[in-house]
Coordinates of C-alpha atoms and ligand atoms in Angstrom, one line a residue:
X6 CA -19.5 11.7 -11.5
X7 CA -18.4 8.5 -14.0
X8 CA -14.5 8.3 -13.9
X9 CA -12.6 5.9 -16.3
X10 CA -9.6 3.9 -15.0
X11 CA -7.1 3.1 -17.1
X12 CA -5.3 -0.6 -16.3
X13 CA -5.9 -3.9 -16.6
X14 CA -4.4 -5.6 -13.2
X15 CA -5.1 -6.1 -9.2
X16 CA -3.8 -2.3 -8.6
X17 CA -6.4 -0.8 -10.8
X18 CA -8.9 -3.3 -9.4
X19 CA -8.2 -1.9 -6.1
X20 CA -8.4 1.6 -7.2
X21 CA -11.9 0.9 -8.9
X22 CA -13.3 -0.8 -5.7
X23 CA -11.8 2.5 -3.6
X24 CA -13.7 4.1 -6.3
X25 CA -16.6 2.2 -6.0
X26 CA -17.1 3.6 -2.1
X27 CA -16.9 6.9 -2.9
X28 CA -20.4 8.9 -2.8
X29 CA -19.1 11.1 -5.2
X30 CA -18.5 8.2 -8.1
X31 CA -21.8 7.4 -10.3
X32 CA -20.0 5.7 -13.1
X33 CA -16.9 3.4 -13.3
X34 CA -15.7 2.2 -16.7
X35 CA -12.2 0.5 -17.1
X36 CA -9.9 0.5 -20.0
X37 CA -9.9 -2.9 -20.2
X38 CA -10.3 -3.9 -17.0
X39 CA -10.3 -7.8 -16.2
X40 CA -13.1 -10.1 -14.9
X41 CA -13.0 -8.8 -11.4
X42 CA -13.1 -5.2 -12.5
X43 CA -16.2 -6.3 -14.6
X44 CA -18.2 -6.8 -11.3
X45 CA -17.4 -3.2 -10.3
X46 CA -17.3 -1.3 -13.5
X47 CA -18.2 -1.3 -17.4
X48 CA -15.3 -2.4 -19.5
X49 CA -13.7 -0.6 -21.9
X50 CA -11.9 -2.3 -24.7
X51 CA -9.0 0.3 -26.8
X52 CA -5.7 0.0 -26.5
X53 CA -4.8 2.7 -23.7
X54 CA -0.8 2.9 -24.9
X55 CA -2.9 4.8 -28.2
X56 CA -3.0 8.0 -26.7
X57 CA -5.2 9.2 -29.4
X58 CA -7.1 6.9 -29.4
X59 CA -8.3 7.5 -25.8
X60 CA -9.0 10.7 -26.1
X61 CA -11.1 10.1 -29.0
X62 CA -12.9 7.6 -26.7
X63 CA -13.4 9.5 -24.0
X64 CA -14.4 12.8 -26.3
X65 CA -17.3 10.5 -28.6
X66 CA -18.7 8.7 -25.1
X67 CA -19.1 12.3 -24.0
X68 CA -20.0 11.5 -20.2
X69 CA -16.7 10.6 -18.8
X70 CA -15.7 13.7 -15.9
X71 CA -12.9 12.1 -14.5
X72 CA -9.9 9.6 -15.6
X73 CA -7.2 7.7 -13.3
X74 CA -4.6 6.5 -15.2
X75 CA -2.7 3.9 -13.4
X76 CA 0.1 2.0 -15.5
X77 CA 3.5 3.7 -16.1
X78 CA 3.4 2.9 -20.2
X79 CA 0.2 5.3 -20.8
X80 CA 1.6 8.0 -18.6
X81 CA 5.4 8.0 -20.1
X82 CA 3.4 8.2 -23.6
X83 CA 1.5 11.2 -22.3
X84 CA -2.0 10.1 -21.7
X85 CA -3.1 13.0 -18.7
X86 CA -1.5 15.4 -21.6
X87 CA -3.6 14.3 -24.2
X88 CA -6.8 14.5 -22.4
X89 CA -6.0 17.7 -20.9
X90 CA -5.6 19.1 -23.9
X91 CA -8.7 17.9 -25.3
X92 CA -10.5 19.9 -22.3
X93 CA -10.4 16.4 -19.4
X94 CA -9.6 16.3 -16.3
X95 CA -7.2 13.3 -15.7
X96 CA -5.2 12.3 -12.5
X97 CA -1.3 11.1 -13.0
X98 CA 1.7 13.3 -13.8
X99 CA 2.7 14.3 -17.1
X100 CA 4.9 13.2 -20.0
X101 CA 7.2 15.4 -18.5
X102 CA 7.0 14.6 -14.7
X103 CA 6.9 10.9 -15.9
X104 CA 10.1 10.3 -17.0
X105 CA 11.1 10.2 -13.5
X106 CA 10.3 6.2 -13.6
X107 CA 10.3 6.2 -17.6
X108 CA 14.0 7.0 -17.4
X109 CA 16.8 5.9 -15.1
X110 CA 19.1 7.9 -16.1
X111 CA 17.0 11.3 -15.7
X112 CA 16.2 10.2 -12.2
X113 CA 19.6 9.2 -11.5
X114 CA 21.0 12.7 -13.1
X115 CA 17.9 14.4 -11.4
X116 CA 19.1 12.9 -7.6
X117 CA 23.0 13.5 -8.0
X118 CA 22.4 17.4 -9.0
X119 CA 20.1 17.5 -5.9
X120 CA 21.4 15.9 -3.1
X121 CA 19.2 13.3 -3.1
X122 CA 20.9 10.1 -1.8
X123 CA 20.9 7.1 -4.1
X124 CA 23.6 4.6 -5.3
X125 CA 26.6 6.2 -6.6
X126 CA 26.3 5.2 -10.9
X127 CA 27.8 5.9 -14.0
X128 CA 25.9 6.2 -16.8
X129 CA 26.7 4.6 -20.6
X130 CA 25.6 4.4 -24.6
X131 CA 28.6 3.3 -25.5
X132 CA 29.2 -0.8 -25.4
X133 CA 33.4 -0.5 -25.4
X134 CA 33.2 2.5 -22.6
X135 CA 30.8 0.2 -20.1
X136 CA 33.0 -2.8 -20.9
X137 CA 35.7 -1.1 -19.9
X138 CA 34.3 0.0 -16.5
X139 CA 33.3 -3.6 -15.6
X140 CA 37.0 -4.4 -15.9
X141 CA 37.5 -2.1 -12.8
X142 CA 34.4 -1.2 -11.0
X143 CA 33.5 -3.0 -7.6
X144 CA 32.0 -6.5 -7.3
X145 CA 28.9 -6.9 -7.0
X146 CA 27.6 -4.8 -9.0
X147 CA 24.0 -3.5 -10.4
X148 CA 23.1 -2.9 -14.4
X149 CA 19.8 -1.2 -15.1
X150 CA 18.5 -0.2 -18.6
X151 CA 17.4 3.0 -19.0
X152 CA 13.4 2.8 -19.9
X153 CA 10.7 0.5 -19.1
X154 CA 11.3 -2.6 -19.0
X155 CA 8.4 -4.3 -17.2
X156 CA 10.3 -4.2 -13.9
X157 CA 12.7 -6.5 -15.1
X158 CA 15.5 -4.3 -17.0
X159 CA 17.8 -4.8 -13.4
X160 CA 20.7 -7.5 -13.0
X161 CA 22.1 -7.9 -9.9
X162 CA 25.9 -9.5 -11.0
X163 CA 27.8 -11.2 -8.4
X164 CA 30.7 -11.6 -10.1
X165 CA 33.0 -9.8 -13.2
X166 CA 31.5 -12.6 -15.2
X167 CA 28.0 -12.4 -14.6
X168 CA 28.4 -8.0 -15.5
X169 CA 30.5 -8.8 -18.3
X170 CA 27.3 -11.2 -19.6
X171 CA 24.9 -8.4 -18.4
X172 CA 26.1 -5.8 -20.1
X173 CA 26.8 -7.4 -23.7
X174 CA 23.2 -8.8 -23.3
X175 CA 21.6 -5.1 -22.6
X176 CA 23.5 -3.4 -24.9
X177 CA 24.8 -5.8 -27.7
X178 CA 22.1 -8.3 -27.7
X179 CA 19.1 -6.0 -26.9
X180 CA 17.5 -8.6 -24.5
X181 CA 15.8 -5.5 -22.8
X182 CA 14.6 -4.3 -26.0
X183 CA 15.7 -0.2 -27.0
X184 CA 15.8 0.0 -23.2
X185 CA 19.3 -1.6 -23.0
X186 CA 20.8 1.4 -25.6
X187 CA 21.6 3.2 -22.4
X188 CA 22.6 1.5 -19.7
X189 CA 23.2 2.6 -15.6
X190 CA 26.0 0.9 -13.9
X191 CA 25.2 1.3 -10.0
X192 CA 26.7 0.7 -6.6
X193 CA 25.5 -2.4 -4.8
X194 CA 23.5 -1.3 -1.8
X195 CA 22.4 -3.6 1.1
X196 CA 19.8 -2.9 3.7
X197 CA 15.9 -3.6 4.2
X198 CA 13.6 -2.5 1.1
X199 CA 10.3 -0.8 1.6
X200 CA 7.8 1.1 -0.9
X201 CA 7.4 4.5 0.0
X202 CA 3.9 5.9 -2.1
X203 CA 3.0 9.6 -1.5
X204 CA 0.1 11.7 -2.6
X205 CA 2.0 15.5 -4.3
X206 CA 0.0 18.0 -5.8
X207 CA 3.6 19.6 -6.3
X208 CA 2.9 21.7 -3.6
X209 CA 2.2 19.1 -0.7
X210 CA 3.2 15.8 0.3
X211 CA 1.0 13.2 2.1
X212 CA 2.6 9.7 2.3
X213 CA 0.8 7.1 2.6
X214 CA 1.2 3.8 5.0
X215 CA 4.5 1.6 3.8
X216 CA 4.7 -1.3 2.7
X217 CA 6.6 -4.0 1.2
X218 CA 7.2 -6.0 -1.9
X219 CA 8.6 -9.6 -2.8
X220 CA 10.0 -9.4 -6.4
X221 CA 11.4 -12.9 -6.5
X222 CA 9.3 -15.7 -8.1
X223 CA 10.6 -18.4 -5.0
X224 CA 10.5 -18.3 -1.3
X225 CA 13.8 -16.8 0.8
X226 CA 13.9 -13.8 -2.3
X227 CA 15.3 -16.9 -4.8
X228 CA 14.3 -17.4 -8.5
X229 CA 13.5 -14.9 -11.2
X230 CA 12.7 -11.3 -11.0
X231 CA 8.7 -10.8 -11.2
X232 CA 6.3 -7.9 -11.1
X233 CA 5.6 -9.1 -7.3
X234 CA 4.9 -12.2 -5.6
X235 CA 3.2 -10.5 -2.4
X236 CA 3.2 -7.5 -0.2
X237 CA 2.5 -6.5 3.4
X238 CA 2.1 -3.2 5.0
X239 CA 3.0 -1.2 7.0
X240 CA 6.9 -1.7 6.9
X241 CA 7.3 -3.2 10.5
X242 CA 11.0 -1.1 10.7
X243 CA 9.5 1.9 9.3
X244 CA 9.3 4.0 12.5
X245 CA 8.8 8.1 13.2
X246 CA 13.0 8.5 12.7
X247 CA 12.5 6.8 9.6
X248 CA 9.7 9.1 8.2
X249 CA 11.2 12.1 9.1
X250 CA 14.2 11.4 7.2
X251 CA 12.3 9.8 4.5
X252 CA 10.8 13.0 4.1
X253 CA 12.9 15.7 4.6
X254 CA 16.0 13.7 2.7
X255 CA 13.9 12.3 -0.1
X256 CA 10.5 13.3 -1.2
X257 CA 10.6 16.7 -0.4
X258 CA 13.6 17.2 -2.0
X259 CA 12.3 15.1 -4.7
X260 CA 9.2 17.2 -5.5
X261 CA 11.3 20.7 -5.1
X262 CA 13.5 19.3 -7.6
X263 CA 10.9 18.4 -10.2
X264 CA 9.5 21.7 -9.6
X265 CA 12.8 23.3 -10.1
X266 CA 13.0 21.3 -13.4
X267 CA 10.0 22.9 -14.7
X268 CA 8.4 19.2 -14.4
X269 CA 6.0 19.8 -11.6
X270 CA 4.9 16.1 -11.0
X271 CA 1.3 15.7 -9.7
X272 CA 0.0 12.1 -8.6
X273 CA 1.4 9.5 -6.9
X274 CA 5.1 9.2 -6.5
X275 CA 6.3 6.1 -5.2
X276 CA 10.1 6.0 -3.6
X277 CA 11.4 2.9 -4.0
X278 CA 13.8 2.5 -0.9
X279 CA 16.6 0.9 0.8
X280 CA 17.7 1.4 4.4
X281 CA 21.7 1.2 4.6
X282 CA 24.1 1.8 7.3
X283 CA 24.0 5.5 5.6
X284 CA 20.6 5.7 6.1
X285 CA 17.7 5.8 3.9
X286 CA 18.6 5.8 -0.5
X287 CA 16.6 5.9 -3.3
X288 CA 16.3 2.5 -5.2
X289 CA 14.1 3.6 -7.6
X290 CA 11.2 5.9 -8.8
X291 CA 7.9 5.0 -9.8
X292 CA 5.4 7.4 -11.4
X293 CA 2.4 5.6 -10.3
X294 CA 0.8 3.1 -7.5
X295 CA 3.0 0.2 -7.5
X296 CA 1.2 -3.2 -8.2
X297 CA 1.2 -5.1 -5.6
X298 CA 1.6 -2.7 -3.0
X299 CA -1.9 -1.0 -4.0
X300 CA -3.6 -3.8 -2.7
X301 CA -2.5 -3.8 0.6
X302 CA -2.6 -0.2 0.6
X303 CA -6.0 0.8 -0.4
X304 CA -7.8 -1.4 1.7
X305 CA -6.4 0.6 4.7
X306 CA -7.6 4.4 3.6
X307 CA -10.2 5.4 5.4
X308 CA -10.6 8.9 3.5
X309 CA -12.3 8.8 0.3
X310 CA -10.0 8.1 -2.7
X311 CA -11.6 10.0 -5.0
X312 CA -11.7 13.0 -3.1
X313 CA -7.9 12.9 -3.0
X314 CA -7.7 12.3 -6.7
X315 CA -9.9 15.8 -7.2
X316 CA -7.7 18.0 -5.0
X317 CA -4.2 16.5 -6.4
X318 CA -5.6 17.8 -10.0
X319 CA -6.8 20.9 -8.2
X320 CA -4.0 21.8 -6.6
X321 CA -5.5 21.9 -3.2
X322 CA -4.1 18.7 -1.7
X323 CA -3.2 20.3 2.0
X324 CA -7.1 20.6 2.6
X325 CA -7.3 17.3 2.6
X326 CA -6.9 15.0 5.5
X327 CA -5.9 11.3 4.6
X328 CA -6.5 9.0 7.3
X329 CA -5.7 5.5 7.2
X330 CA -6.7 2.2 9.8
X331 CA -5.0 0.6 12.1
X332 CA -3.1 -2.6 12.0
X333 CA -1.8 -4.6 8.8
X334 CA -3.1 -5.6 5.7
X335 CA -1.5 -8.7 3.5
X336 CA -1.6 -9.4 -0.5
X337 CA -1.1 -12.7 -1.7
X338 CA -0.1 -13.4 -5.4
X339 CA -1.2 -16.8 -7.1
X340 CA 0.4 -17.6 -10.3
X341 CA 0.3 -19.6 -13.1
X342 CA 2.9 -22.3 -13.3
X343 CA 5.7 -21.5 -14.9
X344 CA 5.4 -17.6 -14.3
X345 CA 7.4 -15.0 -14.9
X346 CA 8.6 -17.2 -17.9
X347 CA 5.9 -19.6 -20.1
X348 CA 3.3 -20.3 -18.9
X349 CA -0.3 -21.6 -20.0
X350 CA -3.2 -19.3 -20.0
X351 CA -6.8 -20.0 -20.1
X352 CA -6.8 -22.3 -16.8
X353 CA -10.4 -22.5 -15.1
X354 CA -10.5 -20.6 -11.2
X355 CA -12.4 -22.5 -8.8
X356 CA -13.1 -20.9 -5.4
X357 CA -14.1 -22.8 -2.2
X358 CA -16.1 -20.8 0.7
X359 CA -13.8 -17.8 1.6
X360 CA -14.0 -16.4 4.6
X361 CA -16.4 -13.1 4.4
X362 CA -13.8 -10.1 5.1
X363 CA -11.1 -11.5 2.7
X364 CA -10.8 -9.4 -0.5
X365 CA -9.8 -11.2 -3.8
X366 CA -8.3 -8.4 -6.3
X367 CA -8.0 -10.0 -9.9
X368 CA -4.9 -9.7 -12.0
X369 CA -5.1 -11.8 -15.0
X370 CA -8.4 -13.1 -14.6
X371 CA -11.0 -13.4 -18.0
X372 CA -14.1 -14.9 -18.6
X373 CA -14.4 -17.9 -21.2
X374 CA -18.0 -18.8 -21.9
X375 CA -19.2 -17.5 -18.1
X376 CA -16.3 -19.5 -16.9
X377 CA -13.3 -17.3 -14.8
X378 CA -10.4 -18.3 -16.4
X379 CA -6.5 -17.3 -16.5
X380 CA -5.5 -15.0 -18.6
X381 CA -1.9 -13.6 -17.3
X382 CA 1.3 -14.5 -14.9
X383 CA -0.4 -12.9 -11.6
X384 CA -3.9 -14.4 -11.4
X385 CA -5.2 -13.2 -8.7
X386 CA -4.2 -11.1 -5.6
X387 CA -5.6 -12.8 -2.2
X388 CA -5.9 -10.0 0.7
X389 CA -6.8 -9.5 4.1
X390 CA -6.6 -7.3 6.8
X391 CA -5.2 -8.1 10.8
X392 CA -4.0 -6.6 13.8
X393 CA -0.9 -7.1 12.7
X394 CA 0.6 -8.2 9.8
X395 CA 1.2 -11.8 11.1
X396 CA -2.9 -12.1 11.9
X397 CA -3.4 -11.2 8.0
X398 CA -0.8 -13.3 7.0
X399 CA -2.6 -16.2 8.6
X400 CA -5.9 -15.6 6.9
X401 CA -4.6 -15.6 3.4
X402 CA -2.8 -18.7 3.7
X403 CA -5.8 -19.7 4.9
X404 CA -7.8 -18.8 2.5
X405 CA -4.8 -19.2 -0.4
X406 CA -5.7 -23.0 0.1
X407 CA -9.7 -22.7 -0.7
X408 CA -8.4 -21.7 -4.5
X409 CA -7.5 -23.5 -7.1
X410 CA -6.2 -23.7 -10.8
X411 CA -4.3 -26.2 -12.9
X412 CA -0.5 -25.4 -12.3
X413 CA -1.2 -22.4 -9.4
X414 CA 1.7 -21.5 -7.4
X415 CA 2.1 -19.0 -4.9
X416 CA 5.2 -17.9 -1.8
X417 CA 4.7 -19.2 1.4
X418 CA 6.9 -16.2 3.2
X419 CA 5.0 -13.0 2.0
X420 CA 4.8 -11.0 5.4
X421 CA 7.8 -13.0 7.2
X422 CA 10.7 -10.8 5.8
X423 CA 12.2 -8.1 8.5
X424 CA 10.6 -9.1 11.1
X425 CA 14.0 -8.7 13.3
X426 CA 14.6 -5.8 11.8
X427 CA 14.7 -2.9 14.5
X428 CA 12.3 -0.7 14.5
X429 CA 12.8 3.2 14.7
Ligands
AMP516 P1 14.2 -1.8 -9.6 O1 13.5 -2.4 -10.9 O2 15.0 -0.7 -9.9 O3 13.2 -1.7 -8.5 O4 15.2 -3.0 -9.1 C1 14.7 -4.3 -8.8 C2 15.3 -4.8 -7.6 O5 16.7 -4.9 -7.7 C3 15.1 -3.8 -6.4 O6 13.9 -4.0 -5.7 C4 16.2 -4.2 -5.5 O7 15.9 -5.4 -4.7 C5 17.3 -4.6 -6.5 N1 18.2 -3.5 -6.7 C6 18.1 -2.4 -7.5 N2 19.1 -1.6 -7.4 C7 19.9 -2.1 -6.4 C8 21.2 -1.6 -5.9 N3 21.8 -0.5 -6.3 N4 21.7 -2.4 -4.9 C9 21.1 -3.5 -4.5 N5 19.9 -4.0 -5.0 C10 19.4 -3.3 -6.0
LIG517 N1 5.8 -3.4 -7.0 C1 6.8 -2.6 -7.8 C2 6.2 -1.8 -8.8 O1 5.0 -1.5 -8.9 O2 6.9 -1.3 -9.6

């Protein structure tokens, strides 16, 4: 069959080379893809946040049986909708299910009216009501805007100060854009973070292995808030206790409720979450695979990816067995200088001799007169697989050091954090 992927980054380059080893997958095009993706699949160039414009693409090409769309903006606009409706099959939840991650406070109503335990929050559209609640509420404290904001609608405010600053820049100054008209005043929570994706048909839940993220631009979790600076999995503190809570306290509640909701969410659901002294709460929701947690996850599955993707739009998800390897798998993130604020695009990529099992997933990559070239903050996604996620994290750094671009910068820590965290 020939499946389109919707994406431009290193997630949907992982999904296309997952893709790619599936006997059942003839054809891969990619809406737009990158230069990476290029190597794998035929690219695809329409804007995939026009709706219509897809589905008129995928109706006048005529041979497309399948489409995976990846990013969060196509699937809040209602992309699977649309090309369901025009007779497609397409895997990722609907408009409906995706507000989940396309609205904070949805999932934050959705959680409190289910038991579902998250940060305790109050919600605002009013500027002079959520000033007046910073006067009072407990120090720190956590401001997120309500839509998408590129990962980077959160401030974590330290002091009375910083949240009175926050909160006239969300919602007086519009720095997050229309996001910031509604705001969600949270409860600081502290505890180890880990990315929880799981397969749902609605019906059944398969998780897949952990993993974690570095959001930080700077080593020790310091500098700006990015889209990620590296990931590791599994979650080395993630044991059998935790899973079974995970679970029975959070994603099956979670999918009961959207049922319940008349939002049956079908795809992948991805529970952001923090372990506290009060156990396991959700940090956030994602409607999607989370980039760059993909990239160590997908190299791990053993079962074929695009037989998972046919039964979730099926509705036959528990026949499936997922399987995944043993051991650890490690994602590097080089970026351009300067990144997640200016920085200079169009840099040329140079790659020494890598050694044969690592995987390089491309992010902002482009070619410029046959020459790879930068074209975005996160270049390039440098991964490898180990015994354990300290053997991986040796090979990448490794291998980090055979590539090079004018102004490249990457973390030196991704796969130290939690190491002393206790496992159960
Ligand atoms: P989000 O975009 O919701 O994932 O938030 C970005 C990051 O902010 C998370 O990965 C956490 O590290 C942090 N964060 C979000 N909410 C809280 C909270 N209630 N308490 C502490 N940290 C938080
Ligand atoms: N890595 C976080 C996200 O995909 O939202």
């Amino acid at each position: 069959m020939n499946v389109l992927v919707i994406g431009n980054g290193g997630r949907e380059h992982a999904v296309v080379r997952a893709l790619k080893n599936s006997p059942k997958v003839d054809k891969i095009y990619a809406m737009k893809g990158n230069a990476g993706i290029a190597e794998l699949a035929e690219l695809v160039n329409v804007d995939y946040c026009d709706v219509k414009a897809v589905g008129d693409w995928v109706d006048k090409k005529g041979d497309v049986d399948f489409t995976v769309v990846t990013p969060d903006d196509p699937l809040a606009l209602g992309l699977v909708d649309e090309l369901e409706s025009r007779g497609h099959r397409a895997f990722g939840p609907r408009k409906n299910a995706a507000i989940i991650e396309a609205s904070k406070a949805f999932s934050k109503e959705l959680m409190k009216k289910y038991g579902i335990p998250t940060a305790k929050y109050e919600t605002f559209n009013d500027y002079e009501k959520a000033a007046a609640y910073i006067e009072t509420c407990p120090i720190p404290v956590v401001l997120k805007a309500d839509g998408l904001a590129l990962g980077k609608g959160v401030l974590i405010c330290k002091t009375r100060e910083e949240a009175r600053e926050g909160i006239k820049e969300m919602m007086l100054e519009s720095k997050f854009g229309a996001a910031g008209n509604t705001v969600v005043v949270e409860e600081f929570l502290e505890g180890p973070e880990v990315s929880c994706l799981a397969f749902t048909d609605g019906k059944t839940m398969v998780p897949m292995i952990t993993s974690c993220d570095h959001k930080r631009a700077k080593d020790h979790d310091e500098g700006l808030n990015t889209g990620g600076m590296g990931t590791f999995s599994p979650a080395p503190f993630f044991g059998e206790n935790s899973a079974k809570e995970v679970m029975e306290k959070i994603m099956l509640p979670t999918m009961y409720a959207m049922n319940a909701e008349g939002r049956t969410f079908k795809g992948v659901l991805y529970f952001g979450l923090m372990k506290t002294k009060d156990g396991y709460k959700v940090i956030e929701y994602n409607s999607r695979f989370g980039d760059p947690e993909t990239q160590v996850i997908l190299p791990m599955l053993k079962t074929d990816l695009m037989e998972i993707f046919e039964a979730i739009v099926d509705g036959r998800l528990s026949e499936i067995k997922v399987e995944w390897e043993e051991g650890a798998c490690v994602c590097l993130v080089l970026a351009s200088g300067g990144y997640p604020e200016k920085y200079e695009k169009g840099k040329a990529i140079a790659f020494g001799d890598l050694d044969e099992d690592i995987v390089i997933y491309h992010a902002g990559t482009a070619l410029k007169d046959g020459q790879l070239v930068t074209s975005g903050g996160r270049v390039l996604g440098v991964v490898a697989k180990g015994a354990d996620v300290e053997a991986a994290r040796q090979k990448v750094y490794k291998n980090a050091q055979k590539i090079h671009f004018d102004g490249m910068y990457y973390r030196s820590d991704i796969g130290v954090k939690y190491r002393d965290v206790q496992r159960d």
